[in-house]
Coordinates of C-alpha atoms in Angstrom, one line a residue:
Chain A
M1 CA 74.5 -108.4 -22.6
I2 CA 71.4 -109.3 -20.6
A3 CA 70.6 -108.0 -17.2
I4 CA 68.2 -110.2 -15.2
L5 CA 66.3 -108.7 -12.3
H6 CA 64.3 -110.6 -9.8
T7 CA 61.4 -108.6 -8.5
G8 CA 58.4 -109.7 -6.5
R9 CA 56.6 -111.5 -9.2
F10 CA 58.3 -111.4 -12.6
R11 CA 61.6 -111.6 -14.4
V12 CA 62.5 -109.0 -16.9
Q13 CA 65.0 -109.3 -19.6
L14 CA 66.5 -106.1 -20.9
P15 CA 68.5 -106.4 -24.1
V16 CA 70.5 -103.3 -24.5
S17 CA 69.1 -102.7 -28.0
R18 CA 65.7 -102.3 -26.4
T19 CA 67.0 -99.7 -24.0
T20 CA 68.4 -97.8 -26.9
R21 CA 65.1 -98.2 -28.9
V22 CA 63.0 -96.9 -26.0
L23 CA 65.2 -93.9 -25.2
V24 CA 65.5 -92.9 -28.8
G25 CA 61.8 -93.3 -29.3
L26 CA 61.0 -91.2 -26.3
T27 CA 63.6 -88.5 -27.3
V28 CA 62.1 -88.3 -30.8
T29 CA 58.6 -87.9 -29.3
L30 CA 59.9 -85.2 -27.0
L31 CA 61.5 -83.3 -29.9
L32 CA 58.2 -83.5 -31.8
A33 CA 56.4 -82.2 -28.7
L34 CA 58.9 -79.4 -28.5
G35 CA 58.4 -78.5 -32.1
W36 CA 54.7 -78.2 -31.5
A37 CA 55.2 -76.3 -28.3
A38 CA 57.6 -73.9 -30.0
A39 CA 54.9 -73.1 -32.5
S40 CA 52.1 -72.6 -30.1
G41 CA 51.2 -69.7 -27.9
A42 CA 49.1 -66.6 -27.5
L43 CA 51.2 -65.2 -30.4
G44 CA 51.3 -67.2 -33.6
I45 CA 55.0 -67.5 -34.2
S46 CA 56.5 -70.0 -36.6
P47 CA 59.8 -71.3 -35.2
W48 CA 61.0 -72.1 -38.7
E49 CA 60.7 -68.5 -39.8
V50 CA 62.5 -67.4 -36.6
L51 CA 65.3 -69.8 -37.2
R52 CA 65.6 -68.9 -40.8
G53 CA 65.5 -65.2 -40.0
Q54 CA 62.3 -64.5 -41.9
A55 CA 60.1 -63.5 -39.0
D56 CA 59.3 -60.0 -37.9
P57 CA 61.5 -58.6 -35.2
L58 CA 58.9 -58.8 -32.4
S59 CA 58.3 -62.5 -33.1
V60 CA 62.0 -63.2 -33.1
Q61 CA 62.4 -61.4 -29.8
V62 CA 59.4 -63.2 -28.2
W63 CA 60.6 -66.5 -29.4
W64 CA 64.1 -66.2 -28.1
Q65 CA 63.4 -64.3 -25.0
L66 CA 60.2 -65.8 -23.7
R67 CA 59.3 -69.0 -25.4
L68 CA 62.6 -70.8 -25.6
P69 CA 63.6 -70.3 -22.0
R70 CA 60.1 -71.5 -21.0
L71 CA 60.4 -74.7 -23.1
L72 CA 63.8 -75.4 -21.7
L73 CA 62.6 -74.8 -18.2
G74 CA 59.7 -77.2 -18.9
V75 CA 62.1 -79.9 -20.0
A76 CA 64.4 -79.4 -17.0
V77 CA 61.6 -79.3 -14.4
G78 CA 59.7 -82.2 -15.9
A79 CA 62.8 -84.3 -16.1
M80 CA 63.9 -83.4 -12.6
L81 CA 60.5 -84.1 -11.0
A82 CA 59.9 -87.4 -12.8
G83 CA 63.6 -88.5 -12.4
S84 CA 63.6 -87.8 -8.7
G85 CA 60.3 -89.6 -8.3
A86 CA 61.8 -92.7 -10.0
A87 CA 65.0 -92.4 -7.9
M88 CA 63.1 -92.0 -4.6
Q89 CA 60.8 -94.9 -5.4
G90 CA 64.0 -97.0 -5.9
L91 CA 65.7 -95.7 -2.8
F92 CA 62.8 -96.3 -0.5
R93 CA 61.8 -99.4 -2.4
N94 CA 58.3 -98.0 -2.2
P95 CA 56.2 -97.4 -5.3
L96 CA 54.4 -94.4 -3.8
A97 CA 57.4 -92.2 -3.1
D98 CA 57.1 -88.9 -4.9
P99 CA 58.5 -85.4 -4.2
T100 CA 55.0 -84.0 -3.9
L101 CA 53.4 -86.8 -1.8
L102 CA 56.3 -87.0 0.6
G103 CA 56.2 -83.3 1.2
L104 CA 59.6 -82.4 -0.4
A105 CA 58.0 -79.9 -2.7
S106 CA 55.9 -78.2 -0.1
G107 CA 58.8 -78.2 2.3
A108 CA 60.9 -76.4 -0.3
G109 CA 57.9 -74.1 -1.0
L110 CA 57.6 -73.2 2.7
F111 CA 61.3 -72.4 3.0
V112 CA 61.2 -70.2 -0.1
A113 CA 58.1 -68.5 1.3
V114 CA 59.9 -67.9 4.6
W115 CA 62.8 -66.4 2.7
I116 CA 60.5 -64.1 0.7
V117 CA 58.5 -62.9 3.7
L118 CA 61.3 -62.6 6.4
F119 CA 64.6 -62.2 4.6
Q120 CA 64.3 -61.1 1.1
D121 CA 65.2 -57.5 0.4
S122 CA 64.2 -57.1 -3.2
G123 CA 67.3 -56.8 -5.3
A124 CA 70.3 -58.9 -6.4
G125 CA 70.9 -62.2 -4.7
S126 CA 67.2 -62.8 -4.1
L127 CA 67.2 -65.5 -6.7
Y128 CA 70.1 -67.3 -5.1
G129 CA 68.4 -67.0 -1.8
Q130 CA 65.3 -68.6 -3.2
F131 CA 67.3 -71.5 -4.7
A132 CA 69.2 -72.0 -1.4
A133 CA 66.0 -71.9 0.6
G134 CA 64.3 -74.4 -1.7
F135 CA 67.3 -76.7 -1.5
L136 CA 67.4 -76.5 2.3
G137 CA 63.6 -77.0 2.6
A138 CA 63.7 -80.1 0.4
L139 CA 66.7 -81.4 2.3
C140 CA 65.1 -81.0 5.7
V141 CA 62.0 -82.9 4.6
C142 CA 64.1 -85.6 3.0
L143 CA 66.1 -86.2 6.2
I144 CA 62.9 -86.3 8.3
V145 CA 61.2 -88.8 5.9
F146 CA 64.4 -90.8 6.0
G147 CA 64.5 -90.9 9.7
I148 CA 60.9 -92.2 9.7
A149 CA 61.5 -94.7 6.9
K150 CA 64.6 -96.1 8.7
R151 CA 62.6 -97.2 11.7
Q152 CA 60.2 -99.2 9.5
G153 CA 61.1 -102.4 7.8
G154 CA 59.7 -103.1 4.4
G155 CA 56.2 -104.1 3.5
S156 CA 53.0 -102.3 3.3
A157 CA 53.3 -100.8 6.8
A158 CA 56.3 -98.8 5.6
V159 CA 54.4 -97.6 2.5
M160 CA 51.6 -96.3 4.7
T161 CA 54.0 -94.7 7.3
L162 CA 55.8 -92.9 4.5
L163 CA 52.5 -91.6 3.1
L164 CA 51.3 -90.4 6.5
A165 CA 54.7 -88.7 7.1
G166 CA 54.2 -86.9 3.8
L167 CA 50.6 -86.0 4.7
A168 CA 51.8 -84.6 8.0
I169 CA 54.6 -82.6 6.4
N170 CA 52.3 -81.3 3.7
T171 CA 49.8 -80.2 6.3
L172 CA 52.5 -78.5 8.4
A173 CA 53.9 -76.7 5.3
G174 CA 50.4 -75.6 4.3
A175 CA 49.7 -74.2 7.8
G176 CA 53.1 -72.5 7.8
G177 CA 52.3 -71.0 4.4
G178 CA 49.0 -69.8 5.8
V179 CA 50.7 -68.0 8.7
L180 CA 53.2 -66.4 6.3
A181 CA 50.3 -65.3 4.0
F182 CA 48.7 -63.7 7.0
I183 CA 51.8 -61.6 7.9
A184 CA 53.0 -61.0 4.3
S185 CA 52.7 -57.6 2.6
D186 CA 50.6 -57.2 -0.5
E187 CA 53.7 -57.5 -2.7
Q188 CA 55.0 -60.6 -0.9
L189 CA 51.5 -62.2 -1.0
R190 CA 51.5 -62.0 -4.7
Q191 CA 54.9 -63.7 -4.9
L192 CA 53.6 -66.4 -2.5
S193 CA 50.5 -67.1 -4.6
L194 CA 52.7 -68.9 -7.0
W195 CA 53.2 -71.7 -4.5
G196 CA 49.5 -72.5 -4.6
M197 CA 49.7 -73.9 -8.1
G198 CA 52.8 -74.3 -10.1
T199 CA 53.5 -72.4 -13.3
L200 CA 56.3 -71.9 -15.7
T201 CA 55.3 -68.3 -16.5
N202 CA 58.4 -66.8 -14.8
A203 CA 60.9 -68.3 -17.3
L204 CA 63.4 -65.6 -18.0
W205 CA 66.9 -66.2 -19.1
R206 CA 68.1 -64.4 -16.0
T207 CA 66.5 -67.0 -13.7
T208 CA 66.4 -70.0 -16.0
A209 CA 70.0 -70.2 -17.1
L210 CA 71.4 -71.0 -13.6
A211 CA 68.5 -73.3 -12.9
L212 CA 69.2 -75.3 -16.0
V213 CA 72.9 -75.8 -15.0
L214 CA 72.0 -76.9 -11.4
I215 CA 69.2 -79.2 -12.5
A216 CA 71.6 -80.8 -15.1
V217 CA 74.0 -81.5 -12.2
A218 CA 71.2 -83.1 -10.2
L219 CA 70.1 -85.2 -13.1
W220 CA 73.6 -86.4 -13.7
L221 CA 74.0 -87.4 -10.0
L222 CA 70.8 -89.4 -10.3
M223 CA 71.9 -91.1 -13.5
R224 CA 75.1 -92.2 -11.8
S225 CA 73.1 -93.9 -9.1
A226 CA 71.1 -96.1 -11.5
R227 CA 73.2 -99.3 -11.2
E228 CA 73.4 -99.0 -7.4
L229 CA 69.6 -98.5 -7.2
D230 CA 69.2 -101.8 -9.1
L231 CA 71.4 -103.5 -6.6
L232 CA 69.5 -102.0 -3.7
Q233 CA 66.3 -103.7 -5.0
L234 CA 67.8 -107.0 -3.9
G235 CA 67.6 -106.0 -0.3
E236 CA 70.1 -104.1 1.9
A237 CA 72.0 -107.2 3.0
T238 CA 72.4 -108.7 -0.5
A239 CA 73.4 -105.3 -1.9
H240 CA 76.0 -104.9 0.8
A241 CA 77.4 -108.3 0.1
A242 CA 77.6 -107.3 -3.6
G243 CA 79.7 -104.4 -2.5
L244 CA 77.2 -101.6 -2.5
D245 CA 77.9 -98.6 -0.3
A246 CA 74.3 -97.9 0.6
A247 CA 75.1 -94.8 2.8
R248 CA 76.9 -93.1 -0.1
L249 CA 74.1 -94.0 -2.5
K250 CA 71.5 -92.5 -0.1
R251 CA 73.5 -89.4 0.3
R252 CA 73.9 -88.9 -3.4
V253 CA 70.2 -89.4 -4.2
V254 CA 69.1 -87.2 -1.3
I255 CA 71.4 -84.4 -2.3
A256 CA 70.5 -84.6 -6.0
T257 CA 66.8 -84.8 -5.3
S258 CA 66.7 -82.0 -2.8
L259 CA 68.8 -79.8 -5.0
G260 CA 66.8 -80.4 -8.1
V261 CA 63.3 -80.3 -6.5
G262 CA 64.3 -77.3 -4.4
I263 CA 65.3 -75.3 -7.4
C264 CA 62.2 -76.4 -9.4
V265 CA 59.9 -75.3 -6.6
A266 CA 61.8 -72.0 -6.1
L267 CA 61.2 -71.1 -9.8
T268 CA 57.9 -72.8 -10.6
G269 CA 56.1 -73.5 -7.4
V270 CA 54.6 -77.0 -6.7
I271 CA 53.9 -78.9 -9.9
G272 CA 52.4 -82.1 -8.5
F273 CA 52.3 -85.8 -9.3
L274 CA 54.8 -85.9 -12.2
G275 CA 57.1 -87.9 -10.0
L276 CA 54.4 -90.4 -9.3
L277 CA 52.7 -90.6 -12.6
V278 CA 55.6 -90.9 -15.1
P279 CA 57.8 -93.5 -13.4
H280 CA 54.8 -95.6 -12.6
C281 CA 53.4 -95.7 -16.2
L282 CA 56.9 -96.4 -17.5
R283 CA 57.6 -99.1 -15.0
L284 CA 54.5 -100.9 -16.1
W285 CA 55.8 -100.7 -19.7
L286 CA 59.6 -101.1 -19.3
G287 CA 60.0 -103.0 -16.0
P288 CA 61.9 -101.9 -12.9
G289 CA 65.5 -101.7 -14.1
H290 CA 66.8 -98.2 -13.2
R291 CA 69.3 -98.0 -16.0
L292 CA 66.4 -97.7 -18.4
L293 CA 63.7 -96.4 -16.0
L294 CA 65.7 -93.3 -14.8
P295 CA 66.5 -91.8 -18.2
A296 CA 63.1 -92.8 -19.6
S297 CA 61.4 -91.2 -16.6
M298 CA 63.4 -88.0 -17.2
I299 CA 62.5 -87.8 -20.9
G300 CA 58.9 -88.8 -20.1
G301 CA 58.5 -86.2 -17.4
A302 CA 60.0 -83.5 -19.8
L303 CA 57.5 -84.7 -22.5
L304 CA 54.5 -84.6 -20.1
L305 CA 55.3 -81.2 -18.7
V306 CA 56.1 -79.6 -22.1
V307 CA 52.7 -80.9 -23.4
A308 CA 50.8 -79.8 -20.3
D309 CA 52.4 -76.4 -20.3
T310 CA 51.6 -75.8 -23.9
L311 CA 48.0 -76.7 -23.2
A312 CA 48.1 -74.4 -20.2
R313 CA 49.4 -71.5 -22.4
T314 CA 47.0 -72.0 -25.2
V315 CA 43.7 -73.5 -24.1
A316 CA 42.3 -70.4 -22.4
A317 CA 44.5 -67.8 -24.2
P318 CA 45.0 -64.9 -23.4
A319 CA 44.6 -66.2 -19.9
E320 CA 46.9 -68.9 -18.6
I321 CA 45.9 -71.9 -16.6
P322 CA 48.5 -72.9 -13.9
V323 CA 50.2 -76.0 -15.2
G324 CA 50.3 -77.5 -11.7
L325 CA 46.5 -77.6 -11.9
L326 CA 46.6 -79.7 -15.0
T327 CA 49.2 -82.2 -13.7
S328 CA 47.3 -82.6 -10.4
L329 CA 44.1 -83.2 -12.4
L330 CA 45.9 -86.0 -14.2
G331 CA 47.9 -87.3 -11.2
G332 CA 45.3 -87.1 -8.4
P333 CA 42.9 -89.6 -9.8
Y334 CA 45.8 -91.9 -10.8
F335 CA 47.0 -91.8 -7.2
L336 CA 43.6 -92.8 -5.9
Y337 CA 43.5 -95.6 -8.4
L338 CA 46.8 -96.9 -7.2
L339 CA 45.7 -96.8 -3.6
M340 CA 42.5 -98.7 -4.4
R341 CA 44.5 -101.3 -6.3
R342 CA 46.9 -101.7 -3.4
N343 CA 44.0 -102.3 -1.0
R344 CA 42.6 -105.0 -3.2
A345 CA 46.0 -106.7 -3.3
C346 CA 46.3 -106.6 0.5
Chain B
M1 CA 88.2 -38.2 -35.1
N2 CA 86.3 -40.5 -32.7
A3 CA 85.0 -37.6 -30.7
K4 CA 83.7 -35.9 -33.8
R5 CA 81.9 -39.1 -34.8
L6 CA 80.5 -39.4 -31.3
I7 CA 79.2 -35.8 -31.4
R8 CA 77.7 -36.3 -34.9
R9 CA 76.1 -39.5 -33.8
S10 CA 74.6 -38.1 -30.6
L11 CA 73.3 -35.1 -32.5
A12 CA 71.7 -37.3 -35.1
V13 CA 70.1 -39.4 -32.3
L14 CA 68.8 -36.3 -30.5
L15 CA 67.4 -34.9 -33.7
M16 CA 65.7 -38.1 -34.6
G17 CA 64.3 -38.3 -31.1
W18 CA 63.0 -34.8 -31.2
L19 CA 61.4 -35.3 -34.6
T20 CA 59.8 -38.6 -33.7
A21 CA 58.7 -37.8 -30.2
G22 CA 55.6 -35.8 -31.1
A23 CA 54.6 -37.9 -34.1
A24 CA 55.3 -41.2 -32.5
L25 CA 53.1 -40.8 -29.5
A26 CA 50.0 -40.7 -31.6
S27 CA 51.0 -43.7 -33.8
E28 CA 52.5 -46.0 -31.1
R29 CA 50.3 -48.8 -29.8
W30 CA 49.9 -48.4 -26.0
V31 CA 48.7 -51.0 -23.5
V32 CA 47.5 -49.4 -20.2
L33 CA 47.6 -51.5 -17.0
G34 CA 45.9 -50.1 -13.9
G35 CA 42.6 -48.3 -13.4
D36 CA 44.2 -45.3 -11.9
I37 CA 46.5 -44.8 -14.8
A38 CA 43.7 -45.2 -17.3
E39 CA 41.6 -42.6 -15.5
T40 CA 44.6 -40.2 -15.4
L41 CA 45.1 -40.6 -19.1
A42 CA 41.5 -39.8 -19.7
A43 CA 41.5 -36.8 -17.4
L44 CA 44.6 -35.5 -19.2
D45 CA 42.9 -36.2 -22.6
A46 CA 46.2 -37.7 -23.7
D47 CA 46.5 -38.1 -27.4
I48 CA 47.8 -41.7 -27.5
N49 CA 46.6 -44.7 -29.3
V50 CA 45.5 -47.1 -26.5
I51 CA 44.8 -50.6 -27.9
A52 CA 44.3 -52.7 -24.8
R53 CA 43.8 -52.5 -21.0
D54 CA 43.6 -54.9 -18.0
D55 CA 40.6 -56.0 -16.0
T56 CA 40.9 -53.2 -13.4
V57 CA 40.3 -50.5 -16.0
V58 CA 36.5 -49.9 -15.6
H59 CA 36.4 -46.1 -16.2
P60 CA 36.0 -44.2 -18.4
P61 CA 33.7 -46.2 -20.6
A62 CA 35.8 -45.6 -23.7
M63 CA 38.7 -47.3 -22.0
A64 CA 36.6 -50.0 -20.5
E65 CA 35.4 -51.0 -24.0
L66 CA 38.9 -51.9 -25.1
P67 CA 40.0 -55.6 -25.2
S68 CA 41.6 -56.8 -21.9
V69 CA 44.9 -58.5 -21.5
G70 CA 43.7 -60.2 -18.2
Y71 CA 44.0 -59.3 -14.6
L72 CA 46.5 -56.7 -13.5
R73 CA 48.3 -58.9 -11.0
Q74 CA 48.4 -62.0 -13.1
L75 CA 49.6 -60.8 -16.4
S76 CA 51.0 -63.2 -19.0
A77 CA 53.7 -61.8 -21.4
E78 CA 52.4 -63.5 -24.5
S79 CA 48.8 -62.2 -24.0
V80 CA 50.1 -58.6 -23.7
L81 CA 52.3 -59.1 -26.7
S82 CA 49.5 -60.6 -28.8
F83 CA 48.3 -57.0 -29.1
K84 CA 51.7 -56.0 -30.6
P85 CA 52.2 -53.1 -28.3
D86 CA 55.0 -50.6 -28.6
R87 CA 54.6 -49.2 -25.1
V88 CA 53.2 -50.4 -21.9
L89 CA 52.1 -48.0 -19.2
A90 CA 51.7 -49.8 -16.0
A91 CA 50.7 -49.1 -12.4
G92 CA 53.3 -50.0 -9.8
H93 CA 51.2 -52.9 -8.6
A94 CA 51.0 -54.5 -12.0
G95 CA 52.7 -57.9 -12.1
P96 CA 54.2 -60.4 -11.8
K97 CA 57.3 -58.3 -12.1
E98 CA 58.9 -61.1 -14.2
V99 CA 56.3 -60.5 -16.9
L100 CA 57.1 -56.8 -17.1
E101 CA 60.8 -57.9 -17.3
Q102 CA 59.9 -60.2 -20.1
L103 CA 58.1 -57.4 -22.0
A104 CA 61.1 -55.2 -21.6
A105 CA 63.3 -58.0 -22.8
V106 CA 61.5 -58.1 -26.1
D107 CA 62.0 -54.4 -26.6
V108 CA 58.6 -53.2 -25.6
S109 CA 59.1 -49.9 -23.8
V110 CA 57.7 -50.5 -20.3
E111 CA 56.9 -47.5 -18.1
I112 CA 56.0 -48.2 -14.5
I113 CA 54.3 -45.5 -12.5
N114 CA 55.5 -46.3 -9.0
A115 CA 53.4 -44.4 -6.6
P116 CA 52.6 -45.4 -3.0
P117 CA 48.9 -45.7 -2.2
T118 CA 48.8 -42.4 -0.4
L119 CA 46.8 -39.2 -1.2
N120 CA 50.0 -37.2 -1.7
A121 CA 51.0 -39.5 -4.5
I122 CA 48.0 -38.7 -6.6
A123 CA 49.5 -35.4 -7.9
D124 CA 52.9 -37.1 -8.5
K125 CA 51.1 -39.8 -10.5
V126 CA 49.3 -37.3 -12.7
R127 CA 52.6 -35.4 -13.4
A128 CA 54.4 -38.7 -14.3
V129 CA 51.7 -39.7 -16.7
G130 CA 51.7 -36.2 -18.1
R131 CA 55.5 -36.4 -18.7
L132 CA 55.2 -39.7 -20.5
T133 CA 52.4 -38.6 -22.8
D134 CA 53.5 -35.1 -23.6
R135 CA 50.8 -33.4 -21.6
R136 CA 52.9 -31.6 -19.0
D137 CA 50.9 -28.4 -18.8
A138 CA 47.6 -30.2 -18.5
A139 CA 49.1 -32.5 -15.9
E140 CA 50.4 -29.6 -13.9
A141 CA 47.0 -27.9 -13.9
L142 CA 45.2 -31.1 -12.9
A143 CA 47.7 -32.0 -10.2
V144 CA 47.3 -28.5 -8.7
A145 CA 43.5 -28.8 -8.9
L146 CA 43.5 -32.2 -7.2
S147 CA 45.9 -31.0 -4.5
D148 CA 43.7 -28.0 -3.8
K149 CA 40.7 -30.3 -3.3
L150 CA 42.7 -32.5 -0.9
D151 CA 43.9 -29.4 1.0
W152 CA 40.4 -28.1 1.3
L153 CA 39.3 -31.5 2.6
A154 CA 42.1 -31.4 5.2
S155 CA 41.2 -27.9 6.3
M156 CA 37.6 -28.9 7.1
P157 CA 36.6 -28.8 10.8
V158 CA 37.4 -31.8 12.8
L159 CA 34.5 -34.3 13.1
P160 CA 33.5 -35.7 16.5
T161 CA 35.5 -38.9 17.0
T162 CA 33.6 -41.5 14.9
R163 CA 34.7 -45.1 14.6
A164 CA 34.2 -46.5 11.1
M165 CA 34.8 -49.8 9.5
F166 CA 35.5 -50.3 5.8
I167 CA 34.3 -53.7 4.5
M168 CA 36.3 -54.9 1.5
Q169 CA 34.3 -57.6 -0.1
H170 CA 34.7 -58.9 -3.6
S171 CA 33.4 -62.3 -3.2
G172 CA 30.6 -64.0 -1.4
L173 CA 32.9 -65.2 1.4
T174 CA 33.4 -63.8 4.9
P175 CA 33.6 -60.0 5.0
R176 CA 37.1 -58.6 5.2
A177 CA 37.7 -55.4 7.1
A178 CA 40.4 -52.9 6.3
G179 CA 43.1 -52.4 8.9
S180 CA 45.9 -49.9 8.8
D181 CA 48.4 -49.8 5.9
T182 CA 45.5 -50.0 3.4
A183 CA 44.1 -47.6 0.9
A184 CA 40.8 -47.7 2.7
H185 CA 42.5 -46.7 6.0
S186 CA 44.0 -43.6 4.3
A187 CA 40.6 -42.7 2.9
L188 CA 38.9 -43.0 6.3
E189 CA 41.6 -40.9 7.9
A190 CA 41.4 -38.3 5.1
V191 CA 37.7 -37.6 5.7
G192 CA 38.2 -37.4 9.5
L193 CA 36.9 -40.9 10.5
A194 CA 38.7 -43.2 12.9
N195 CA 39.3 -46.7 11.6
A196 CA 37.8 -49.1 14.1
F197 CA 40.2 -51.8 13.0
A198 CA 43.4 -49.7 12.9
E199 CA 45.1 -52.2 15.3
M200 CA 45.4 -54.8 12.5
Q201 CA 47.4 -54.4 9.3
G202 CA 46.0 -55.2 5.9
Y203 CA 42.6 -56.6 5.0
H204 CA 41.5 -59.5 7.2
S205 CA 38.3 -61.4 8.0
V206 CA 37.0 -60.4 11.4
G207 CA 34.9 -62.4 13.7
A208 CA 31.7 -61.6 15.5
E209 CA 33.3 -60.8 18.9
A210 CA 35.9 -58.6 17.3
L211 CA 33.2 -56.7 15.6
A212 CA 31.3 -56.2 18.9
R213 CA 34.5 -55.2 20.6
Q214 CA 35.7 -52.7 18.0
A215 CA 32.2 -51.2 18.0
P216 CA 32.2 -49.3 14.7
E217 CA 29.6 -46.6 14.5
V218 CA 29.5 -46.4 10.7
V219 CA 29.9 -49.1 8.1
I220 CA 31.4 -48.2 4.7
V221 CA 31.1 -50.6 1.9
S222 CA 31.4 -50.5 -1.9
E223 CA 28.4 -51.0 -4.2
R224 CA 30.0 -54.2 -5.5
G225 CA 30.8 -55.5 -2.1
L226 CA 27.2 -54.9 -0.9
A227 CA 25.8 -56.7 -3.9
A228 CA 28.2 -59.6 -3.3
M229 CA 27.0 -59.9 0.3
G230 CA 23.4 -60.0 -0.8
G231 CA 22.3 -56.4 0.0
E232 CA 21.9 -54.2 3.1
A233 CA 19.7 -56.7 5.0
A234 CA 22.4 -59.4 4.7
L235 CA 25.0 -56.9 5.9
W236 CA 23.2 -56.2 9.2
Q237 CA 22.7 -59.9 9.7
L238 CA 26.4 -60.6 9.8
P239 CA 27.4 -62.3 13.1
G240 CA 28.1 -59.7 15.7
M241 CA 26.9 -56.7 13.6
A242 CA 23.8 -56.3 15.6
L243 CA 26.0 -55.7 18.7
T244 CA 27.7 -52.7 17.1
P245 CA 26.4 -49.1 17.3
A246 CA 26.5 -49.1 13.5
G247 CA 24.3 -52.2 13.4
R248 CA 21.9 -50.9 16.0
E249 CA 21.4 -47.6 14.1
Q250 CA 21.9 -49.2 10.7
Q251 CA 24.4 -46.5 9.7
L252 CA 25.7 -47.4 6.3
I253 CA 27.5 -45.4 3.6
V254 CA 27.9 -47.0 0.2
V255 CA 30.8 -45.8 -1.9
D256 CA 32.3 -46.3 -5.4
D257 CA 35.4 -48.1 -4.2
Q258 CA 37.1 -47.9 -7.6
A259 CA 37.0 -44.1 -7.5
L260 CA 37.7 -43.8 -3.8
L261 CA 40.6 -46.3 -3.4
G262 CA 42.1 -46.1 -6.8
F263 CA 44.0 -43.0 -5.8
G264 CA 43.5 -41.6 -9.3
P265 CA 42.1 -38.3 -10.5
R266 CA 38.5 -39.2 -9.3
T267 CA 39.6 -39.9 -5.7
P268 CA 39.6 -36.3 -4.2
D269 CA 36.0 -35.7 -5.4
Q270 CA 35.0 -39.1 -4.1
L271 CA 36.6 -38.3 -0.7
L272 CA 34.6 -35.0 -0.6
T273 CA 31.4 -36.9 -1.4
L274 CA 32.2 -39.4 1.4
R275 CA 32.8 -36.5 3.8
Q276 CA 29.4 -35.0 3.0
D277 CA 27.8 -38.4 3.5
V278 CA 29.4 -38.8 6.8
E279 CA 28.3 -35.3 7.9
A280 CA 24.8 -36.0 6.8
L281 CA 24.8 -39.3 8.7
L282 CA 26.2 -37.7 11.9
G283 CA 23.8 -34.8 11.7
A284 CA 20.9 -37.2 11.3
S285 CA 21.9 -39.6 14.1
T286 CA 21.0 -38.4 17.5
S287 CA 22.3 -41.3 19.6
I288 CA 25.6 -41.8 18.1
H289 CA 27.8 -39.9 20.5
N290 CA 26.3 -41.0 23.8
S291 CA 25.8 -44.6 22.9
T292 CA 29.3 -45.8 22.7
A293 CA 31.8 -46.2 25.4
Q294 CA 35.2 -46.2 23.9
L295 CA 36.7 -49.5 24.8
S296 CA 40.4 -49.4 25.2
P297 CA 42.1 -52.3 23.4

């Protein structure tokens, strides 16, 4: 079976065997990275010894209680951010759509911060509150951005409008965060400082287990949209003629992205640029078909975040570098490079 | 049958606990988090094996020489665990809370001394640390001695109303003044000074006009803060400072903020020292009480 896609300039042929090859290759690489990550940290623990039951009790405890949930959270958050980046780029038909750039992440962060400062009474339920606040924040921003995108046609004007909308939302969220930091108590301020730069340091089973389930649901919703996203690339009218229910597709992607990104932000703060960097690099390599691009982005995002987080944990041990700092250092320059290339093309 | 077994078991556990309690304290590996807790341990001469501390532990020197696990408020579980601790003794503001949870999850016994940053809590803190380190009698004696000092301070004659500002400054950026709900505010009140910035809550940067309006008559700053600002000359050149009574008279008191605001065993002595400094300053200044019109906010 061969899927042929027409995009602006080139035709891509995707034999299924290649899809399988790529995904299996990426998965194996991710497993290798996980093996390395499982064996690295401030404490020298060999996962083999832990799994074979030959390690000392402390190492076993640390590995099961601290390192494993952190690795899984890294996989889930990386997959979610990169997957939602790929899906949003497909939905907006705009190569620069990304949860960080469009302000989804900072919107979620702002809502979570509002929840912490104004509503949270420390105790049970605060985690669910944070998740709900993150989801609502991301959803609000998503709807605003959609409203703006709808009024624009296609073309480079739309790309710029979307970026400016994201800039405005990020600025507003930053200002809101500043106001909250001003009125927050010492205790709350420390909780808020997480939103400056993302980190996976708070991975506990108590918080991670639920997040893994919800993120898995969001990823599954995105995967179900792959074929329809491919249709949408042909243009709304053509897609409609081919029987695509665009409104339903948009609803599904928006809900999945807001849910996933909201939960990621509630747990780990803003880890920037994964949603831009990973789908872009993969699109250059694999072409624009979403049935391959979406799962590849998810695995690639997981891979990048697990590697970045392992570096964050080990480079400056015993201190920890916020992993969001690392991803932004990678992604920021890449974003600038993309903008420059666009300008040359115009 | 079952009841018998239960009783036998609990007796065995109790016996084991009693036998190991004394011996274990000395052999267990402790990590101490929080300058006030470390000072209290030292003051009680607790016989425990402390192997690591955090960045806020700067006194006594023997504790300060230990390896550090990082900054008190940004702990990482693995860095604490890399010292293979059996017990962690942490101040209430150690965090993030998730990290302490993680430590407890891997069977490290985590003791958190939750005490509000008030003078009354100092004695409670000492007693709590004493309970945990098998130093009850010493802790009781120290707690009473510290409370006596604080009572003595409270019974001193009332000072003439004097507006003071405490500058909290740990970096070279704009100076931040202490408002109410801060350790510095409690310290100012305890020695009989009025906080010129009591209207605001927490530590905030204050502008030139606000400085002039609040008209502090005395500036109190930590040695480290003064050094970070660039010395006393730089302090008096802060925008608006020249318009305050304190700036005109150059009335400055330099304190050891770690001892004063840590609310540990050194705090009462430090408060008495501050009180003496204030009295010396007020005695020396002639113009201080007729120069300021109290502006109502």
